[in-house]
CSV table of C-alpha atoms in Angstrom, one decimal:
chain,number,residue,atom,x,y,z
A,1,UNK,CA,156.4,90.5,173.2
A,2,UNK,CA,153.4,91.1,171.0
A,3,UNK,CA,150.7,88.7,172.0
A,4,UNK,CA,146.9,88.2,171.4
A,5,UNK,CA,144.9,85.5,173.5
A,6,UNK,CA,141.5,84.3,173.7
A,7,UNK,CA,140.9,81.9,176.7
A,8,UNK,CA,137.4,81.0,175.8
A,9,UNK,CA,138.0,78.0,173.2
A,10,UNK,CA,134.2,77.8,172.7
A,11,UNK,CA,130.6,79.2,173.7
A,12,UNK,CA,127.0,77.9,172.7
A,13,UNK,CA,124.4,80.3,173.5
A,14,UNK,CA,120.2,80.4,172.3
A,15,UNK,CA,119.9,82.6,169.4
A,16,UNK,CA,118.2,86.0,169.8
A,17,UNK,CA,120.6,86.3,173.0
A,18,UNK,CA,124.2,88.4,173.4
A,19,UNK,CA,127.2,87.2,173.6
A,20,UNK,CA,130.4,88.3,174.5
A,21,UNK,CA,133.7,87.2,173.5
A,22,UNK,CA,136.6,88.1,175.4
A,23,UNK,CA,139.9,89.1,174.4
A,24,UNK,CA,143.5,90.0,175.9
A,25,UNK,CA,146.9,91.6,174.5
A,26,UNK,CA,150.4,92.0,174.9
A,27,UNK,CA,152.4,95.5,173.4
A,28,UNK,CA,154.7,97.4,174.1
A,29,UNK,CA,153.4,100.1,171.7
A,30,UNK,CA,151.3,102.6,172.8
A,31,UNK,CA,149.8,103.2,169.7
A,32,UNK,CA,148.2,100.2,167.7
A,33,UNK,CA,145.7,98.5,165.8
A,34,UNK,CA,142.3,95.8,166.9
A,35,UNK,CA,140.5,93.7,165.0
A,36,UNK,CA,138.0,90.6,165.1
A,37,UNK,CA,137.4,88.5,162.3
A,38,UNK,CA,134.9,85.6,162.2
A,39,UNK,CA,135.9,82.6,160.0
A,40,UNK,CA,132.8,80.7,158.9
A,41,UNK,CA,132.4,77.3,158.4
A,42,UNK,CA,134.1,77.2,154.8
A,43,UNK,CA,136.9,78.8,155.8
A,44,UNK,CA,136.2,82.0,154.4
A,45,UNK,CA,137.4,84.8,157.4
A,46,UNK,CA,135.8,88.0,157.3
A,47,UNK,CA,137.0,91.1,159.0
A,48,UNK,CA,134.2,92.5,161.4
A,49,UNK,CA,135.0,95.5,163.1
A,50,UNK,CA,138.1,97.6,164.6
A,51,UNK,CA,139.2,99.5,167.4
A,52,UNK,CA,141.8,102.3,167.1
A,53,UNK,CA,143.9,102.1,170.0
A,54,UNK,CA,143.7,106.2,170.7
A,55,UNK,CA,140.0,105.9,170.1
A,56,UNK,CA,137.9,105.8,173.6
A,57,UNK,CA,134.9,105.3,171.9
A,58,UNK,CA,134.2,101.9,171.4
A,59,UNK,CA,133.5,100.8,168.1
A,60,UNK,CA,130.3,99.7,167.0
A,61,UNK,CA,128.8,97.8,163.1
A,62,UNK,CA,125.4,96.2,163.0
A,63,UNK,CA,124.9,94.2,165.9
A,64,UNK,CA,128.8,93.6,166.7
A,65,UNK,CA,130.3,96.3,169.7
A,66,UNK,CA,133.6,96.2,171.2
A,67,UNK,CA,134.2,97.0,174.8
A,68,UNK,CA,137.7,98.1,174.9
A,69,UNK,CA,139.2,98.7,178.6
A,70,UNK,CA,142.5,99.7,177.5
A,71,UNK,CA,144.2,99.4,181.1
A,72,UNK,CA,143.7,96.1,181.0
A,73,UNK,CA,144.1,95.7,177.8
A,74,UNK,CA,141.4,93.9,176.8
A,75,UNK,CA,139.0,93.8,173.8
A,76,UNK,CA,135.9,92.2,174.0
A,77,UNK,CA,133.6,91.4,171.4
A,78,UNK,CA,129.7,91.9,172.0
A,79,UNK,CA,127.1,90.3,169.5
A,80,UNK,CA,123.5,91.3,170.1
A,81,UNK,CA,120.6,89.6,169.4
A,82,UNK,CA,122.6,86.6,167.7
A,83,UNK,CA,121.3,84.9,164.8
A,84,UNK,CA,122.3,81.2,163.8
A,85,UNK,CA,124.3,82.3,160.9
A,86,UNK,CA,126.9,84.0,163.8
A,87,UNK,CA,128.0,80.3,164.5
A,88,UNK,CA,131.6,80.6,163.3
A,89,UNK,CA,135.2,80.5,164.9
A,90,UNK,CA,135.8,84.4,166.1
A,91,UNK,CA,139.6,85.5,166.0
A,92,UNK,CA,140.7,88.4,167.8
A,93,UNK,CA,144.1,90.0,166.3
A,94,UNK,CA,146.7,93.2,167.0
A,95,UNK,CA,148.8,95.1,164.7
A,96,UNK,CA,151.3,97.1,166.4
A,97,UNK,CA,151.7,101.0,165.3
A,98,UNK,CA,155.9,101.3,165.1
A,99,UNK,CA,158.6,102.8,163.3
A,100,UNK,CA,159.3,100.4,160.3
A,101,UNK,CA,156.6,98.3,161.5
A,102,UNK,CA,154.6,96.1,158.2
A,103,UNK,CA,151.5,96.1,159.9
A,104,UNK,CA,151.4,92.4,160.2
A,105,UNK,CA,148.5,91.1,162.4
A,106,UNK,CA,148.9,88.6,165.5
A,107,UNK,CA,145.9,86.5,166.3
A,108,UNK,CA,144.2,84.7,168.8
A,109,UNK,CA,143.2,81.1,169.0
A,110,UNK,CA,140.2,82.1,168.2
A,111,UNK,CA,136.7,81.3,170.2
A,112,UNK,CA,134.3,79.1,168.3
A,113,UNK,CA,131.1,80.5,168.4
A,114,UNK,CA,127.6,78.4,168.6
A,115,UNK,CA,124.1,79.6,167.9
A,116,UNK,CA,121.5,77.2,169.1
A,117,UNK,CA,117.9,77.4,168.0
B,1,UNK,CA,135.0,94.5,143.4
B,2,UNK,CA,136.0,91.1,143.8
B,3,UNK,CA,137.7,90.1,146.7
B,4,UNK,CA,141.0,88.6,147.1
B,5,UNK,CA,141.4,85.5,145.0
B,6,UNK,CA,143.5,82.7,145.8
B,7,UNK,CA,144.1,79.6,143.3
B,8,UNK,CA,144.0,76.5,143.6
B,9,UNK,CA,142.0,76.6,146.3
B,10,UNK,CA,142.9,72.5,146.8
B,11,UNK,CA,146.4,71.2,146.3
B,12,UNK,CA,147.6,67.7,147.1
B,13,UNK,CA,151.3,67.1,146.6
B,14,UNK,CA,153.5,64.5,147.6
B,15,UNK,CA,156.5,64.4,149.6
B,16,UNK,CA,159.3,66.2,147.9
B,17,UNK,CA,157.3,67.6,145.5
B,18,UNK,CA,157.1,71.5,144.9
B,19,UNK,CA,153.4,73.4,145.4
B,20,UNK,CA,152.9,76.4,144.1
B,21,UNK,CA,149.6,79.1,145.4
B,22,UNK,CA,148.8,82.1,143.5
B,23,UNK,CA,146.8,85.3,145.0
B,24,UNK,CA,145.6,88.2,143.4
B,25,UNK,CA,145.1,91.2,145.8
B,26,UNK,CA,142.1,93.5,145.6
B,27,UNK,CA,142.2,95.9,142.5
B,28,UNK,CA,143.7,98.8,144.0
B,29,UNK,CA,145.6,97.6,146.8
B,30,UNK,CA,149.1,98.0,147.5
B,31,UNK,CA,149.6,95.8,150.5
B,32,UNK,CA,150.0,92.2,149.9
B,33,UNK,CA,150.2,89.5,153.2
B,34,UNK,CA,150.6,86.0,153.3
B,35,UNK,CA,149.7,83.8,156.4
B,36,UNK,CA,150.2,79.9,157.2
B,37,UNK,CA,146.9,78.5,159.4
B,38,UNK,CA,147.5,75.0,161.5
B,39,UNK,CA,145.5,73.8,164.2
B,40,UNK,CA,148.2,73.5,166.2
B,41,UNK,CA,149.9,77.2,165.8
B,42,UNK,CA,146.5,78.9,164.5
B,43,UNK,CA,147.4,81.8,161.9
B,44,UNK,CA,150.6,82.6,161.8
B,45,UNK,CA,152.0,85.1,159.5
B,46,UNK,CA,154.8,84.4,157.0
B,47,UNK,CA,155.3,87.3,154.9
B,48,UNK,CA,154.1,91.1,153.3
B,49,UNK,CA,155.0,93.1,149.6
B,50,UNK,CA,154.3,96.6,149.6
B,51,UNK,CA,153.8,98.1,146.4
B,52,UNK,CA,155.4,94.7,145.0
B,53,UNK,CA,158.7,95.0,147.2
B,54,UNK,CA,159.1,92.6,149.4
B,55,UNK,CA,159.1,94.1,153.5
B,56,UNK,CA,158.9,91.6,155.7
B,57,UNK,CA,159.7,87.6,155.5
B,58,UNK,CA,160.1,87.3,159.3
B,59,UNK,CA,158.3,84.6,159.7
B,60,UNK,CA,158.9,82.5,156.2
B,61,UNK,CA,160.6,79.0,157.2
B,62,UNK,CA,164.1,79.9,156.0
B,63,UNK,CA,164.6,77.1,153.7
B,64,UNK,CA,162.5,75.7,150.9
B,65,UNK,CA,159.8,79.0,151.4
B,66,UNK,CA,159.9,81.7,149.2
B,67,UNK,CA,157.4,84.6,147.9
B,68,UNK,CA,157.3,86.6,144.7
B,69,UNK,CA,155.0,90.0,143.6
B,70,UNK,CA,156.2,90.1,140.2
B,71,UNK,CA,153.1,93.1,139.9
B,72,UNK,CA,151.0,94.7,141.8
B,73,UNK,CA,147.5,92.0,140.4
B,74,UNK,CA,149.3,89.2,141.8
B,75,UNK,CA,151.4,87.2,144.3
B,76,UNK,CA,153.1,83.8,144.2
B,77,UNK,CA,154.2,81.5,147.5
B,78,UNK,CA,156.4,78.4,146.4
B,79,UNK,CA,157.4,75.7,148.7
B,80,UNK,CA,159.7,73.7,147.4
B,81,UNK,CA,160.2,69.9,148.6
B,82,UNK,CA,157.3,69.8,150.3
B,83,UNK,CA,157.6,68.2,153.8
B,84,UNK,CA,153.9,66.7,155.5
B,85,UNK,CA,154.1,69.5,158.4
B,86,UNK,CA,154.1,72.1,155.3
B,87,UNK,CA,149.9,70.8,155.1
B,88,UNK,CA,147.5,73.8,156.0
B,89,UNK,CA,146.1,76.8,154.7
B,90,UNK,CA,147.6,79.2,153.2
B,91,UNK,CA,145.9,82.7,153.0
B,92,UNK,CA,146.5,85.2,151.4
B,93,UNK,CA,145.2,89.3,152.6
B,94,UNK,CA,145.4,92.7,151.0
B,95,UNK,CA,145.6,96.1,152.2
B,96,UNK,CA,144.8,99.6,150.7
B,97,UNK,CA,147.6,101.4,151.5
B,98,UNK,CA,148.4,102.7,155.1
B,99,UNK,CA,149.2,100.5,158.0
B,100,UNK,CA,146.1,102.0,159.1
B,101,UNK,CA,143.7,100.1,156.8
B,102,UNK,CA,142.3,96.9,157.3
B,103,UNK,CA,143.5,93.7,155.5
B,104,UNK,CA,140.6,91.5,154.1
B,105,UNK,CA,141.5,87.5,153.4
B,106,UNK,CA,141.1,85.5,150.6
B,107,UNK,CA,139.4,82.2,150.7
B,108,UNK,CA,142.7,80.0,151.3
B,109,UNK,CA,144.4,77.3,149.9
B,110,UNK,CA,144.2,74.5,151.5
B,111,UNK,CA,147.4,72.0,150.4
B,112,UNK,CA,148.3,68.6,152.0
B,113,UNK,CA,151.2,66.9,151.9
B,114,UNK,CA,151.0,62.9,151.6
């Protein structure tokens, strides 16, 4: 069964520093679809970055990197040099690539983040 | 462009009453998604139109849910009766065409029940 899950429920770190966020899934596809999103404190969730599943290069946009280890299928989110407007709730989701599939996304718990001065 | 709107973005209703959200995808995007957000079950997806058909109500509560795309600048979720465990947020995401592309969230409505 399709599942995404994000065992850290929270993380405070000192600005300037990396983080990273981890990330496991469940498919039975061999082809699919990862995302993080962050969701800021008014609610508004905003996609970040993606990893092709076919794709060995991780992915990488501003200071957000993925470090995708796809035999254990795990998706990591790295955020460099963090800044105190990263302090949001990060949520780690899969769409599977099937026949008739709608391309609906599974998500995580999601991992709150906090940047400390 | 604007992003994806979503309106009201507050709704209070009581019970047994009926609570109506409206979202209007991107300009350009064929792919409408609607997800349900709890603290309890985190987001949970309830529904998708594609090019205004509906595809997918897998996982719409099979009685007093229901979706509309009447056309392709807008999207309707009505729950009728509303119940207290029907409070959360409701967003709504688009989608440019492909299963490929990336869906981007509006801001949410957020309805409670009393």
């Amino acid at each position: 069964a399709q599942k995404v899950t994000q065992t850290q429920t929270s993380i405070s770190v000192v600005e300037k520093t990396t983080v990273t966020m981890d990330c496991v899934y469940e498919t039975r596809d061999s082809s699919y679809f990862l995302f993080w999103y962050k969701q800021t404190a008014s609610g508004e969730i905003v996609f970040l970055i993606r990893q092709d599943s076919y794709k060995k290069e991780n992915a990488t946009v501003g200071h957000y990197s993925l470090n995708f280890q796809k035999p254990k299928s795990s998706i990591g989110l790295i955020i460099t040099a963090t800044q105190i407007e990263d302090s949001a709730v990060y949520f780690c989701a899969m769409r599977e690539v099937i026949t008739g599939n709608t391309g609906k996304l599974i998500f995580g718990l999601g991992t709150t983040l906090q940047v400390q001065p | 462009n604007a992003g994806v709107i979503q309106t009201p973005r507050h709704k209070v209703t009581g019970k047994g009453q009926e609570a109506t959200l409206w979202c209007e995808p991107i300009s350009g995007h064929s792919a409408v998604f609607w997800y349900r957000q709890t603290i309890v079950q985190g987001l949970e997806f309830l529904t998708y139109f594609r090019n205004q058909a509906p595809i997918d109500d897998s996982g719409m509560p099979k009685e007093r849910f229901s979706a509309q795309m009447p056309n392709q600048s807008h999207s309707t979720l009505k729950i009728q009766s509303t119940q207290p465990q029907d409070s959360a947020v409701y967003l709504c995401a688009s989608r440019h065409r492909g299963n490929q592309d990336t869906q981007y969230f509006g801001p949410g409505t957020r309805l409670l029940v009393l």
